[in-house]
XYZ file of C-alpha atoms in Angstrom:
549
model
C -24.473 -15.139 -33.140
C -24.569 -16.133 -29.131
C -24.247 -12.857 -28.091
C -27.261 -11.827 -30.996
C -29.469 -14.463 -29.425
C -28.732 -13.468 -25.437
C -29.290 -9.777 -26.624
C -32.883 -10.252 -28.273
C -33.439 -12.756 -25.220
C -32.690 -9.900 -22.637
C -35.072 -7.831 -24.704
C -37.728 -10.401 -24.655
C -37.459 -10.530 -20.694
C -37.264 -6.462 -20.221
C -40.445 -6.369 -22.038
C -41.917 -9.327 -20.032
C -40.770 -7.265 -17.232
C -42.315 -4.398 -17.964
C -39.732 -2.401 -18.900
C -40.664 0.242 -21.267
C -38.060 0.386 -23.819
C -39.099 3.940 -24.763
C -38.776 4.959 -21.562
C -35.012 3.925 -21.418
C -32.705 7.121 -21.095
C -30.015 7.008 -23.723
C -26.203 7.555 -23.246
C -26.703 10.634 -25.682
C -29.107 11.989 -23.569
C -27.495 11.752 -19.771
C -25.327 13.529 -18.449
C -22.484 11.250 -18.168
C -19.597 13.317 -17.434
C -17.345 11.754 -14.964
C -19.111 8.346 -14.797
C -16.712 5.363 -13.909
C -17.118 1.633 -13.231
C -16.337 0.295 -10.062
C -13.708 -2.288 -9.819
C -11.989 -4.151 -7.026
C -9.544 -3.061 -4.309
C -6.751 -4.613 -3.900
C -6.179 -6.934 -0.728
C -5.497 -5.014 2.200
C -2.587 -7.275 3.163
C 1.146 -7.250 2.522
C 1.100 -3.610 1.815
C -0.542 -3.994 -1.905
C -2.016 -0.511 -1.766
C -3.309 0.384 -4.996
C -0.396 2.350 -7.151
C -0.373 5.862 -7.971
C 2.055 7.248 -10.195
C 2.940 10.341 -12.693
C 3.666 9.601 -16.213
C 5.016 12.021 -19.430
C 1.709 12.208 -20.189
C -0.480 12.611 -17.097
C -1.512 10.181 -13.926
C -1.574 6.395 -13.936
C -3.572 4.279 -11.234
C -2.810 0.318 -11.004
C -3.162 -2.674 -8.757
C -2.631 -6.398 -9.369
C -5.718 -8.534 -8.140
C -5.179 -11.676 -6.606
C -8.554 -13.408 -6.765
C -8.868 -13.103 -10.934
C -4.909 -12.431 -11.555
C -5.637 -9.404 -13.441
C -3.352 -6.222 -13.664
C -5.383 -3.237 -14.121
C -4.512 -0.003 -15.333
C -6.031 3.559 -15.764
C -4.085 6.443 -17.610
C -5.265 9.970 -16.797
C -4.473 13.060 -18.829
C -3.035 16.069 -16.775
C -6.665 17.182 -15.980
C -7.275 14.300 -14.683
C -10.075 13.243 -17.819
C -9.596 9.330 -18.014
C -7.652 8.295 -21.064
C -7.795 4.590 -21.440
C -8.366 1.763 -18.937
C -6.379 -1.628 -19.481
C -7.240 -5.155 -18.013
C -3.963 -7.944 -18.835
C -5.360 -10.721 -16.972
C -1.341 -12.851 -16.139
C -2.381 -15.008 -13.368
C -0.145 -16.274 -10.136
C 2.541 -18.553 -10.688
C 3.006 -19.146 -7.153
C -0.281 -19.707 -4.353
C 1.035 -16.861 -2.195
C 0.752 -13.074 -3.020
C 3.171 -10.990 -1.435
C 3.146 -7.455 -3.180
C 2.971 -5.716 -6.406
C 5.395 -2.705 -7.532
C 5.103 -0.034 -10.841
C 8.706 1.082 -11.327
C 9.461 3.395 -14.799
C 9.304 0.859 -16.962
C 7.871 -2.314 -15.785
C 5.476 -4.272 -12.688
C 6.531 -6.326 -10.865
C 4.353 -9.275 -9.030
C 5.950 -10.916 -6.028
C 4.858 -14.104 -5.292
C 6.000 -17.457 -2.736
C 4.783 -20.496 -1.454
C 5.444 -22.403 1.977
C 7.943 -24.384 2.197
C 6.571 -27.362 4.783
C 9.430 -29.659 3.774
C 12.308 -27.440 4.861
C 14.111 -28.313 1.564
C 16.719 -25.738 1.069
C 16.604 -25.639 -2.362
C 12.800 -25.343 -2.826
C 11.681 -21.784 -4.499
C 10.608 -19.357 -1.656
C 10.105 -16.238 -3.431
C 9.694 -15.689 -7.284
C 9.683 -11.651 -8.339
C 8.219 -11.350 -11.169
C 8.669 -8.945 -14.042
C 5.984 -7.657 -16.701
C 6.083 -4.844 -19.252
C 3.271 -2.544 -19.280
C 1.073 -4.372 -21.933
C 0.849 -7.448 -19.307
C 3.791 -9.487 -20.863
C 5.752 -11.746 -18.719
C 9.305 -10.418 -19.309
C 11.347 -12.349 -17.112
C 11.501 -13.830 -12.970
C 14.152 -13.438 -10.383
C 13.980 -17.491 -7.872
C 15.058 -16.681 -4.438
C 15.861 -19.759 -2.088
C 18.485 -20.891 0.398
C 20.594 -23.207 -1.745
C 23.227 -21.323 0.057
C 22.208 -23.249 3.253
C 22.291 -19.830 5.373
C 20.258 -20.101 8.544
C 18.873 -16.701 8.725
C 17.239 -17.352 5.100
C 15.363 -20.678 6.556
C 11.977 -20.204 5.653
C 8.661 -22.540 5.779
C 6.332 -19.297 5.816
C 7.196 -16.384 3.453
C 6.049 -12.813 4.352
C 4.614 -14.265 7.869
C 3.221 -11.685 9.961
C 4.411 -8.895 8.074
C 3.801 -6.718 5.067
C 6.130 -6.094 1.695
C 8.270 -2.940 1.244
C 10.199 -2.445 -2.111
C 12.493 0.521 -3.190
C 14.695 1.177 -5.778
C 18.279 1.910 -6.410
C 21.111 1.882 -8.810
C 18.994 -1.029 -10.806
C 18.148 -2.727 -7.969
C 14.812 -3.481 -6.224
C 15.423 -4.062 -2.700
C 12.605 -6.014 -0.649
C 11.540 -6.031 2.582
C 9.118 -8.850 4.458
C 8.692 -11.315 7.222
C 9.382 -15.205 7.367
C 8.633 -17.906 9.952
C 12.035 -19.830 9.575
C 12.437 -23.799 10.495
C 10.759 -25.134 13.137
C 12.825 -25.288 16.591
C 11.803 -28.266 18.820
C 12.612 -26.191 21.757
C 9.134 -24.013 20.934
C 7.383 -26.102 18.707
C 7.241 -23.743 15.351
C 9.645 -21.736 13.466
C 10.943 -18.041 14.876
C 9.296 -15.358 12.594
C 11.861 -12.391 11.719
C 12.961 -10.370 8.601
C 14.332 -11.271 5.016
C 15.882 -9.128 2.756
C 16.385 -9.720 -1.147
C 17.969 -7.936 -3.779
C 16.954 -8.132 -7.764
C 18.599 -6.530 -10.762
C 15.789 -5.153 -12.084
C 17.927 -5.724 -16.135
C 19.189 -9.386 -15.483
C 16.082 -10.973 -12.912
C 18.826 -12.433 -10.999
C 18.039 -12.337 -7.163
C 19.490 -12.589 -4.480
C 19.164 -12.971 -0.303
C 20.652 -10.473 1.315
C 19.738 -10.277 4.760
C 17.674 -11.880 7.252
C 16.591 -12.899 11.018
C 14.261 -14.402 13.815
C 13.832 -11.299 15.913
C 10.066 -10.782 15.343
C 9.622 -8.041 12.940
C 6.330 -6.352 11.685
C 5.623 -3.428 9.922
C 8.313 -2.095 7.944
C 9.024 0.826 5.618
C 12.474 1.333 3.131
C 13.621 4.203 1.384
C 16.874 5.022 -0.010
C 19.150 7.928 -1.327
C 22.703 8.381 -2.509
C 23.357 7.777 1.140
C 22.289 4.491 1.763
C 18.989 2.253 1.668
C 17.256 2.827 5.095
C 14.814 0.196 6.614
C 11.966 1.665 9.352
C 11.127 -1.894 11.276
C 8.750 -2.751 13.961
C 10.738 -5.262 15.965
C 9.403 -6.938 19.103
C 12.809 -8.451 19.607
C 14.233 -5.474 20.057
C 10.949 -3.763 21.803
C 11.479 -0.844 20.019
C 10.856 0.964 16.426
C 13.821 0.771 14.945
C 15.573 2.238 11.990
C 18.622 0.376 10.079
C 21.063 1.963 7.499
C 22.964 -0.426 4.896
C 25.459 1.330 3.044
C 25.765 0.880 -0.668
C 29.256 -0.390 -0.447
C 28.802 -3.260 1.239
C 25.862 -4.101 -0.539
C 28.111 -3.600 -3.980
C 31.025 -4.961 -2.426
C 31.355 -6.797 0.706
C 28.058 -7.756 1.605
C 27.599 -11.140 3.758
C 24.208 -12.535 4.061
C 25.602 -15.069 6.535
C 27.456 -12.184 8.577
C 26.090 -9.182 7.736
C 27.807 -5.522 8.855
C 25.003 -2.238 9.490
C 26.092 0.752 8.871
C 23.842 1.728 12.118
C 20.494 0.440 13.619
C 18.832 2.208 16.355
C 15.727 2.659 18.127
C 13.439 5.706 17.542
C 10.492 4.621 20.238
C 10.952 1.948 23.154
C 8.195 -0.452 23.644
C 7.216 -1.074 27.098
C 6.420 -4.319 28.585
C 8.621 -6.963 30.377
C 9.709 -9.145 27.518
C 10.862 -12.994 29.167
C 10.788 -15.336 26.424
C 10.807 -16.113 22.859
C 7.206 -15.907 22.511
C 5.986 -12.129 20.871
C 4.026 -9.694 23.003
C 2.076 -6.584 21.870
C 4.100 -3.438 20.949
C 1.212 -1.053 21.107
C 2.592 0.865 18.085
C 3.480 0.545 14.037
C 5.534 2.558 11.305
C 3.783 4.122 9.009
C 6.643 5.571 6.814
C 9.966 6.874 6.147
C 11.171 9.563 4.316
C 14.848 11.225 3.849
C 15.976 14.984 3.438
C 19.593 15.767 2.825
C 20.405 15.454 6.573
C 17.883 13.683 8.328
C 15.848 10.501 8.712
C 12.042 11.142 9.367
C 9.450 8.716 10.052
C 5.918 8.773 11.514
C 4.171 5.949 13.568
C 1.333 5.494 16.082
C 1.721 4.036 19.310
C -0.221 4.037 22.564
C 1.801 6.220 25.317
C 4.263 3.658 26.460
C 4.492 4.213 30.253
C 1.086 3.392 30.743
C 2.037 -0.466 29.191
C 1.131 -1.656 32.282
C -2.191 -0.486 32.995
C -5.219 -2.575 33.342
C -6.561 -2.362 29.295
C -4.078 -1.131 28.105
C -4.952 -2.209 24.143
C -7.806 0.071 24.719
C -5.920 3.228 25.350
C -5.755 5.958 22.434
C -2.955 5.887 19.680
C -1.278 8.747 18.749
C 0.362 9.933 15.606
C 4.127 10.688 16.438
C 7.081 12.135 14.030
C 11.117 11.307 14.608
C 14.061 12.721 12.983
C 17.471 11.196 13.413
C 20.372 13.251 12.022
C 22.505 10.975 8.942
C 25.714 12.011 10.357
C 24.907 10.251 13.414
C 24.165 7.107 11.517
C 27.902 5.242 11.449
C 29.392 2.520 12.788
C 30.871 3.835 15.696
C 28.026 5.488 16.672
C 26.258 1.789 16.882
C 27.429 0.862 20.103
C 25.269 -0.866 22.934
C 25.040 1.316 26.132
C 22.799 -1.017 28.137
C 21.622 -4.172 28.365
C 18.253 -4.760 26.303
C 15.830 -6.934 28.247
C 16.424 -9.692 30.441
C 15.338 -12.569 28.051
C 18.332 -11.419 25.102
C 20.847 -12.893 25.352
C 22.411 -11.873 22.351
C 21.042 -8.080 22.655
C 21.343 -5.651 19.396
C 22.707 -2.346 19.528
C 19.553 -0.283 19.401
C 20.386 2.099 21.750
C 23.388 3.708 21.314
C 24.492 7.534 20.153
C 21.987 7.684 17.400
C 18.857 6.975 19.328
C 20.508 9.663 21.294
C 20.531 12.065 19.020
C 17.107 11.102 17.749
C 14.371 13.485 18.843
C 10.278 12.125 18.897
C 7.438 14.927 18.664
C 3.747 13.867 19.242
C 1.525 15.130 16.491
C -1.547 14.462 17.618
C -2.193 14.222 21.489
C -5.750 12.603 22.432
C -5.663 10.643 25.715
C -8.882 10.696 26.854
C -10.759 8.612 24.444
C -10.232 4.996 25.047
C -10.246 2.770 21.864
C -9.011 5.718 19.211
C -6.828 5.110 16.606
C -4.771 6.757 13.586
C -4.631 4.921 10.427
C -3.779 5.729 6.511
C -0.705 8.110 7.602
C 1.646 8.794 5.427
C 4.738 11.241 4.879
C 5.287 12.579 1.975
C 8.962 14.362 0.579
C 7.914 17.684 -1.368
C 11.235 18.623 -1.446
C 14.674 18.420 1.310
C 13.238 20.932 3.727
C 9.470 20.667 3.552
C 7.448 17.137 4.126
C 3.486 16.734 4.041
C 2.185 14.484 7.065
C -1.024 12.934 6.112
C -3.516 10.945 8.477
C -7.226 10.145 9.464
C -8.415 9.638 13.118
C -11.010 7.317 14.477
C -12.090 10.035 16.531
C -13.226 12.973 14.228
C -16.902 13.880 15.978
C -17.805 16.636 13.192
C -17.751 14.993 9.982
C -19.400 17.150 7.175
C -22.513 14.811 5.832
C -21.773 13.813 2.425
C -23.464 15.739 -0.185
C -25.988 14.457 -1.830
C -24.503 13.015 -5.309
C -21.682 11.319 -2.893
C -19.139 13.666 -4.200
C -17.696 14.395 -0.637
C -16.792 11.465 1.925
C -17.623 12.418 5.346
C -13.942 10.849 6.304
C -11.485 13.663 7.615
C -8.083 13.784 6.673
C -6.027 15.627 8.766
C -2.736 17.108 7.211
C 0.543 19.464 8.599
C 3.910 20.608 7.039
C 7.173 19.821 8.367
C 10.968 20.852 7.531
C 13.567 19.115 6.966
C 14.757 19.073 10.831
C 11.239 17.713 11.473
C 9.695 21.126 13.019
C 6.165 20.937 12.467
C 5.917 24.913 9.915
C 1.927 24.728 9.570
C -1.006 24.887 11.275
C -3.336 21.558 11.158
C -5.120 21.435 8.062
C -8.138 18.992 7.701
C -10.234 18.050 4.364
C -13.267 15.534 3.560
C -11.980 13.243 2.115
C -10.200 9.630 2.669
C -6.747 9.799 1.070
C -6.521 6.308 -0.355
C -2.845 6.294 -2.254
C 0.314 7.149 -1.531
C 0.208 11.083 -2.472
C 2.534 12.544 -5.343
C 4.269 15.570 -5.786
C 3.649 17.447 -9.095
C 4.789 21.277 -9.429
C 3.402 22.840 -6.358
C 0.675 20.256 -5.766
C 0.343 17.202 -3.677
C -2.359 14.777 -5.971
C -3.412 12.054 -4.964
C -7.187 10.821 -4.961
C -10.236 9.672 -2.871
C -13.295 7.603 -2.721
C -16.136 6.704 -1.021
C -19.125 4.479 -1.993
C -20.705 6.338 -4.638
C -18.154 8.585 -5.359
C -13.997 9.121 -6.480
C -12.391 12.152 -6.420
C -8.924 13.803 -7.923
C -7.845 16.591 -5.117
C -4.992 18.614 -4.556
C -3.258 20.317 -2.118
C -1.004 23.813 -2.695
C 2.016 22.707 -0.905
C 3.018 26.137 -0.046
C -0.715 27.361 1.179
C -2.156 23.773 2.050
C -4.766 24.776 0.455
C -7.126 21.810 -1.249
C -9.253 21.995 -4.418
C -11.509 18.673 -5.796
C -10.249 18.117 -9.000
C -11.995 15.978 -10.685
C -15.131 13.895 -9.241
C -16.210 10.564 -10.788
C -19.315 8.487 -9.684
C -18.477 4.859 -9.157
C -21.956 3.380 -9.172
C -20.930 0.257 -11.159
C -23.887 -0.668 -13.899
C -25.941 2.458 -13.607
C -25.370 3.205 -17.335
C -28.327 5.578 -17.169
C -26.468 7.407 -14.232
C -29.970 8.079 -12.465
C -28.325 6.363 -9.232
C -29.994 2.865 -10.000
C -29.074 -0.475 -11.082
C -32.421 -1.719 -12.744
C -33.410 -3.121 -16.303
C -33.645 0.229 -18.509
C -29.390 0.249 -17.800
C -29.444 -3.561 -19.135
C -31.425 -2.127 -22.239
C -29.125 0.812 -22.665
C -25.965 -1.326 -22.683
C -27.589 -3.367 -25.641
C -28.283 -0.622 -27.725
C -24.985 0.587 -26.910
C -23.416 -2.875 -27.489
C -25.681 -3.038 -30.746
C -24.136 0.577 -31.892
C -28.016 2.115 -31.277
C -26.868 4.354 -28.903
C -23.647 7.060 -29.092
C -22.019 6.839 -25.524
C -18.994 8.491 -24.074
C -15.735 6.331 -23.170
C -16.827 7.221 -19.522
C -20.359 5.781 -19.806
C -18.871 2.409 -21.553
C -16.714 2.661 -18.878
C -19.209 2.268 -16.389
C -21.518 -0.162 -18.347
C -18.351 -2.236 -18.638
C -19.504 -5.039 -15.790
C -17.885 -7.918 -16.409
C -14.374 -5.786 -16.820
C -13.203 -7.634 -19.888
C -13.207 -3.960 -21.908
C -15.777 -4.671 -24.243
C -19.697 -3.641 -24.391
C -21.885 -6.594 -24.693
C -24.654 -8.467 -24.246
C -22.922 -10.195 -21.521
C -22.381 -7.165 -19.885
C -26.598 -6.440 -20.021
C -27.350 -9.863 -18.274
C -25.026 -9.102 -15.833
C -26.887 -5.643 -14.663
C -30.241 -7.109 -15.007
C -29.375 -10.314 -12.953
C -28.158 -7.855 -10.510
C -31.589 -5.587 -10.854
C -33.446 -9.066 -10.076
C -31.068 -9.850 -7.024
C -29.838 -12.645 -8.675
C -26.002 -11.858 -8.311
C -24.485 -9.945 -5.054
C -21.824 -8.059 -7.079
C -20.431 -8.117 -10.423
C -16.911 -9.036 -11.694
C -15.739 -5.813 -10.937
C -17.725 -4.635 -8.008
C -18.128 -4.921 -4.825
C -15.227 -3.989 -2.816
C -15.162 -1.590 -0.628
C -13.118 1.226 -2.703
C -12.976 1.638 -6.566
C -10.582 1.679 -9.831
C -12.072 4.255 -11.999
């Protein structure tokens, strides 16, 4: 009866308005094809990227939103025509969000709070496990009941984002942690820890940790080993760590833990002479494993110029490594040279496998002061053939974006590589920003892009490289008229679509769906015309700056 009221209210007001409610286009009559709502981004730290997957029966986009608690979901048929859409609204247990994971069956929410007291048996880390309707099925408790030092932690996931792969049952997760504070400094050493969950039994564990400043990070992991890709300022150098599944079965010491092999795969420069961090200059941006090799791409200034007068203004470059596996053993991790002055306890970084790794420079701008790479990724199409995905700040001849916003005027820039890490294409480029992790399906890489007004399906041939747009969705939150306006006829439309007056498509309730709580209602109408008025910024689920179709 509420709802009845607000809805004859709203009416009252259009009219007072002067809204003409004949004038009011009707979902029957638009052209609503490909019309979505737009909902939030996820938050651009600790590596919460919003989740794109293949399922039996198509594509499936999710993210977990921190600010309302709210997993949402979006199936996709194989054409990429949205199926359903699916809000389970679950909440955090714990005040800190450190990432959120789809694996085949389940999601998984990892969450953490500070630990001020240095209490070794407080709760650190909880991982958290839900089915796919939003049920809470179970939680793994990580803390250091053991008492081990490198697991000390007031500060989970400090200065770093969260990596999680899978194996043999496992997840296997990757972060950063400001550990106890030592007098000698005045705050706790910030470093990396390493847990372990049976994803059947929740139970958790630590497996690995330390204080030697590390950043980004990256894991993957084959019948080979699990492989981390870690920016470490300790070490002043990119460096990539193999743990081999028998120890981690069998013999595995948190407290004195045994690498199969860490080395470096790009040196830092700069004079490092205390325990304090300096700038590296450089990040990982992924790892990826053939049957022989390790490859991973990064950006980093060039390194020999560390010195120079500005030097966090000079152009980043997008670079490509590939360190052979059979290199990777124990005896080939053995330290050659003393590693900075301030170690004293140096790490065997450079040793027969950084040897034998080999660094290529993708791209190769040094002129223009400032530049950057960002959103790279590498993708595995199969052992010998690897997509390298980026965008660059410099791009100079964007293509405008066409006039229904179908087309972002961002460039991504994209080349093949084998399995040895030779670079087998030419450079391909696209408008477009890639915002997911891409998939492989049959011969196409999918993955999807948006810009303000616009999302868009597109794939790429991975033999040709060619690209085709897919599917294209406008994201124009509220305009349930789709005439590119948020005014009071789309308030009117969504009550006679809420009162059943009006047929509309599941892709125009979509978008009239405002306050994201999948019904059409009256609510929904006061929303858009408070928003018409300039009464509300945003709705619910708008106003970030990317979308959820």
């Amino acid at each position: 009866m509420k709802k009845n009221l607000l809805a004859w209210l709203l009416v009252l007001v259009l009219a007072a308005a002067g809204c003409n409610p004949g004038m009011a286009a009707q979902a029957g009559e638009t052209d609503t094809e490909g019309t979505v709502v737009l909902n939030p981004t996820p938050p651009q730290s600790y590596e919460s990227e919003e989740l794109f997957d293949k399922t039996e029966n198509g594509y499936t986009r999710s993210f977990f939103n921190i600010n309302n608690g709210t997993i949402y979901i979006e199936n996709y048929d194989n054409d990429f025509n949205i199926i359903s859409k699916e809000y389970y609204k679950v909440g955090m247990e714990l005040p800190l969000f450190g990432g959120f994971y789809r694996s085949s069956d389940a999601f998984y929410i990892i969450e953490g709070q500070n630990n001020l007291e240095e209490n070794n048996d407080k709760e650190i880390i909880r991982v958290i496990k839900y089915d796919f309707n939003g049920n809470r099925v179970a939680a793994a408790s990580i803390s250091n009941k053991e008492g081990i030092w490198e697991a000390e932690t007031r500060y989970p996931f400090n200065w770093s984002n969260l990596t999680i792969t899978e194996y043999d049952g496992n997840l296997y997760i990757a972060t950063g942690h400001e550990g106890y504070v030592d007098a000698s400094v005045g705050q706790g050493h910030q470093g990396l820890y390493m847990i372990k969950v049976d994803e059947k039994t929740m139970e958790g564990e630590f497996i690995f940790g330390d204080f030697w400043h590390s950043f980004q990070k990256y894991l993957a992991s084959d019948e080979s080993g699990l492989y981390l890709l870690e920016e470490s300022d300790g070490d002043r150098c990119t460096t990539v760590t193999k743990l081999d599944w028998t120890d981690l079965k069998e013999n595995w010491n948190p407290d004195s833990p045994e690498f199969e092999s860490r080395h470096s795969v790009l040196d830092y420069g700069g004079d490092k002479t205390s325990a304090w961090a300096i700038p590296t200059y450089a990040s990982p941006a992924g790892l990826a494993l053939s049957d022989d090799s390790v490859l991973t791409i990064g950006t980093s200034i060039d390194q020999s110029r560390y010195a120079d007068d500005g030097v966090g203004y000079l152009p980043q470059n997008l670079y490509l490594t590939v360190t052979p596996k059979a290199v990777m053993t124990k005896e080939n991790t053995t330290l050659y040279e003393d590693h900075g002055s301030w170690a004293t306890i140096t790490r065997p970084v450079h040793n027969k496998a950084s040897e034998a790794t080999s660094l290529k420079w993708i791209t190769e701008e040094h002129d223009k002061n400032g530049q950057y790479i960002y959103n790279a990724t590498i993708t595995k199409i199969n052992d010998d053939r690897f997509i390298i995905m980026w965008m660059q700040s410099w791009d100079e001849n964007r293509v405008s974006v066409s006039e229904n916003g179908a087309i972002s005027d961002i460039i991504t820039h994209y080349v093949f590589a084998d399995g040895n890490g030779e670079i087998v294409s030419r450079e391909y480029t696209l408008n477009g920003n890639a915002c997911c992790h891409p998939i492989v399906e049959g011969s196409d890489v999918v993955f999807y892009s948006y810009c303000n007004t616009a999302f868009n399906f597109i794939t790429i041939d991975t033999e040709t490289g060619e690209y085709n747009i897919k599917k294209i969705y406008r994201i124009t939150g509220g305009d349930a008229d789709g005439n590119g306006n948020v005014d009071a006829n789309d308030a009117l439309l969504v009550l006679r679509i809420a009162a059943r007056l009006s047929n509309a498509t599941p892709e125009a309730e979509l978008l009239a769906d405002v306050d994201g709580d999948n019904t059409v209602d009256a609510n929904d109408a006061l929303l858009i015309l408070q928003k018409a008025a300039k009464l509300i910024d945003r709705f619910p689920v708008e106003g970030y700056t990317g979308a959820m179709a």
